mmCIF file of C-alpha atoms in Angstrom:
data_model
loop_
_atom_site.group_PDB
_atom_site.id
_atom_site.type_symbol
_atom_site.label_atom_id
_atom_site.label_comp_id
_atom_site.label_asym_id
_atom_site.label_seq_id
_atom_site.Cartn_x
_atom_site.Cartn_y
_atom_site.Cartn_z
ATOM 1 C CA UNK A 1 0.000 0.000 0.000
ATOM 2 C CA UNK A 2 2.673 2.754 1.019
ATOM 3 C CA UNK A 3 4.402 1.958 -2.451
ATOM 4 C CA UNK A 4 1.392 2.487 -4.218
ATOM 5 C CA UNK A 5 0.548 5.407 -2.902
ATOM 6 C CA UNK A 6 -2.226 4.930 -0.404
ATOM 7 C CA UNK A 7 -0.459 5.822 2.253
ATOM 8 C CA UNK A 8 -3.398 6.796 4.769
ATOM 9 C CA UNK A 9 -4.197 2.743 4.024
ATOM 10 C CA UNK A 10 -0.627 1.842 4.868
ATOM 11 C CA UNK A 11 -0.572 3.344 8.308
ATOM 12 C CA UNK A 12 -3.467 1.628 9.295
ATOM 13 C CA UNK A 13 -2.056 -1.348 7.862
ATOM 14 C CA UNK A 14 1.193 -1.062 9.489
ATOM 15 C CA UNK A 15 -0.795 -0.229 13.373
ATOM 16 C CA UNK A 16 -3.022 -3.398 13.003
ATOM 17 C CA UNK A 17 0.530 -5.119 12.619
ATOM 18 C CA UNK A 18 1.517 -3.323 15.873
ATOM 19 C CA UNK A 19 -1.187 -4.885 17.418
ATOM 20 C CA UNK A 20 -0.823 -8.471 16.009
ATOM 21 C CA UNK A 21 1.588 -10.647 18.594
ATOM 22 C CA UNK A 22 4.289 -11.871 16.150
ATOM 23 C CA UNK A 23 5.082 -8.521 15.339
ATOM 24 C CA UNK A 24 7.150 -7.797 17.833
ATOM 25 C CA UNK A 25 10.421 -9.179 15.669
ATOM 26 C CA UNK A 26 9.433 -6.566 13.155
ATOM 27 C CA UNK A 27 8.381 -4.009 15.763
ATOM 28 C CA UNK A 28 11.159 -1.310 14.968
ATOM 29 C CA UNK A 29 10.914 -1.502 10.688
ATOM 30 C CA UNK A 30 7.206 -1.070 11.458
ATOM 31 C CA UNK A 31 7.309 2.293 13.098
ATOM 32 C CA UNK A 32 10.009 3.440 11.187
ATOM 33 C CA UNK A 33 7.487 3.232 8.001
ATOM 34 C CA UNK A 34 4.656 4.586 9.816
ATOM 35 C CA UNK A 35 7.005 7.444 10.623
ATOM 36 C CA UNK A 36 7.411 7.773 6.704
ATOM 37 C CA UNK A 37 3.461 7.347 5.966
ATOM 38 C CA UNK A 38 2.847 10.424 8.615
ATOM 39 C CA UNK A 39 5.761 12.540 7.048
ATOM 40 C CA UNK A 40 4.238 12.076 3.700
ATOM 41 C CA UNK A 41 0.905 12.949 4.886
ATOM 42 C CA UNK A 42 2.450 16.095 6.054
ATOM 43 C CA UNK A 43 2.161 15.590 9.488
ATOM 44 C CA UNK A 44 5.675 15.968 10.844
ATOM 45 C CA UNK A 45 5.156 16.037 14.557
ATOM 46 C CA UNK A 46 3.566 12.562 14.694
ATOM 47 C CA UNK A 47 5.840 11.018 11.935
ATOM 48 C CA UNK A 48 8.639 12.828 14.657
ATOM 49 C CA UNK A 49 7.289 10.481 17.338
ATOM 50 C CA UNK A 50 7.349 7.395 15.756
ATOM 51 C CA UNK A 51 11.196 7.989 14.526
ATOM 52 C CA UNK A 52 12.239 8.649 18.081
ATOM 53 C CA UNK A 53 10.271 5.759 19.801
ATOM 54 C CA UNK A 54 12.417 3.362 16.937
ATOM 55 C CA UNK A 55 15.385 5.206 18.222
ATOM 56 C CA UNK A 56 14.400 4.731 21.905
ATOM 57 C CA UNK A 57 13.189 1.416 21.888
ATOM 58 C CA UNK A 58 15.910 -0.294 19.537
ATOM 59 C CA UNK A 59 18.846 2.023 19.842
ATOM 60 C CA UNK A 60 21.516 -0.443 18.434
ATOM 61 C CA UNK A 61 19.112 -1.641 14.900
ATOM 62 C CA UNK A 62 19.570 -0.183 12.043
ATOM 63 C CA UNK A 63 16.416 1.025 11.535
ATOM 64 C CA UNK A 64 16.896 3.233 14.766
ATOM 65 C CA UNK A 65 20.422 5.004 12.151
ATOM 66 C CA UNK A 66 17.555 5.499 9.750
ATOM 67 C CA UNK A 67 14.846 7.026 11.787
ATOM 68 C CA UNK A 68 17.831 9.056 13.365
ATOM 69 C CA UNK A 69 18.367 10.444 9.503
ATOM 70 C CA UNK A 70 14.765 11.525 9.102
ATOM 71 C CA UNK A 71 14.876 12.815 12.472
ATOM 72 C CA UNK A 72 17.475 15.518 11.545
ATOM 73 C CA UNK A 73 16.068 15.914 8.412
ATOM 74 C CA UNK A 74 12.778 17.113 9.359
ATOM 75 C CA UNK A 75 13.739 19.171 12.506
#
């Protein structure tokens, strides 16, 4: 969905995966991409969040370097 476009469907694609119990292995790459969904959809403070809870939560993964990127990028 987020490559094609839709990314309002994507987001609430990727939090039903949040809430699913074997997503926890894919926990960080999930809110890294709902991070990119919200800064798309121009909403820069919440996209903000979800970068710095992958960079809290999973400070050694390298999606936490990424959402450290956007996080400079957008601030």
């Amino acid at each position: 969905l987020y490559k094609l476009g839709r990314i309002n469907e994507a987001a609430l694609a990727f939090n039903d995966l949040l809430d699913t119990q074997n997503s926890k292995s894919r926990e960080a790459a999930i809110r890294l991409r709902m991070g990119d969904c919200f800064r798309h959809l121009g909403d820069v403070n919440t996209a903000k969040i979800y970068y710095s809870e992958v960079v809290e939560k999973f400070p050694n993964s390298v999606e936490a370097k990424e959402g450290q990127k956007k996080l400079s990028k957008i601030n």
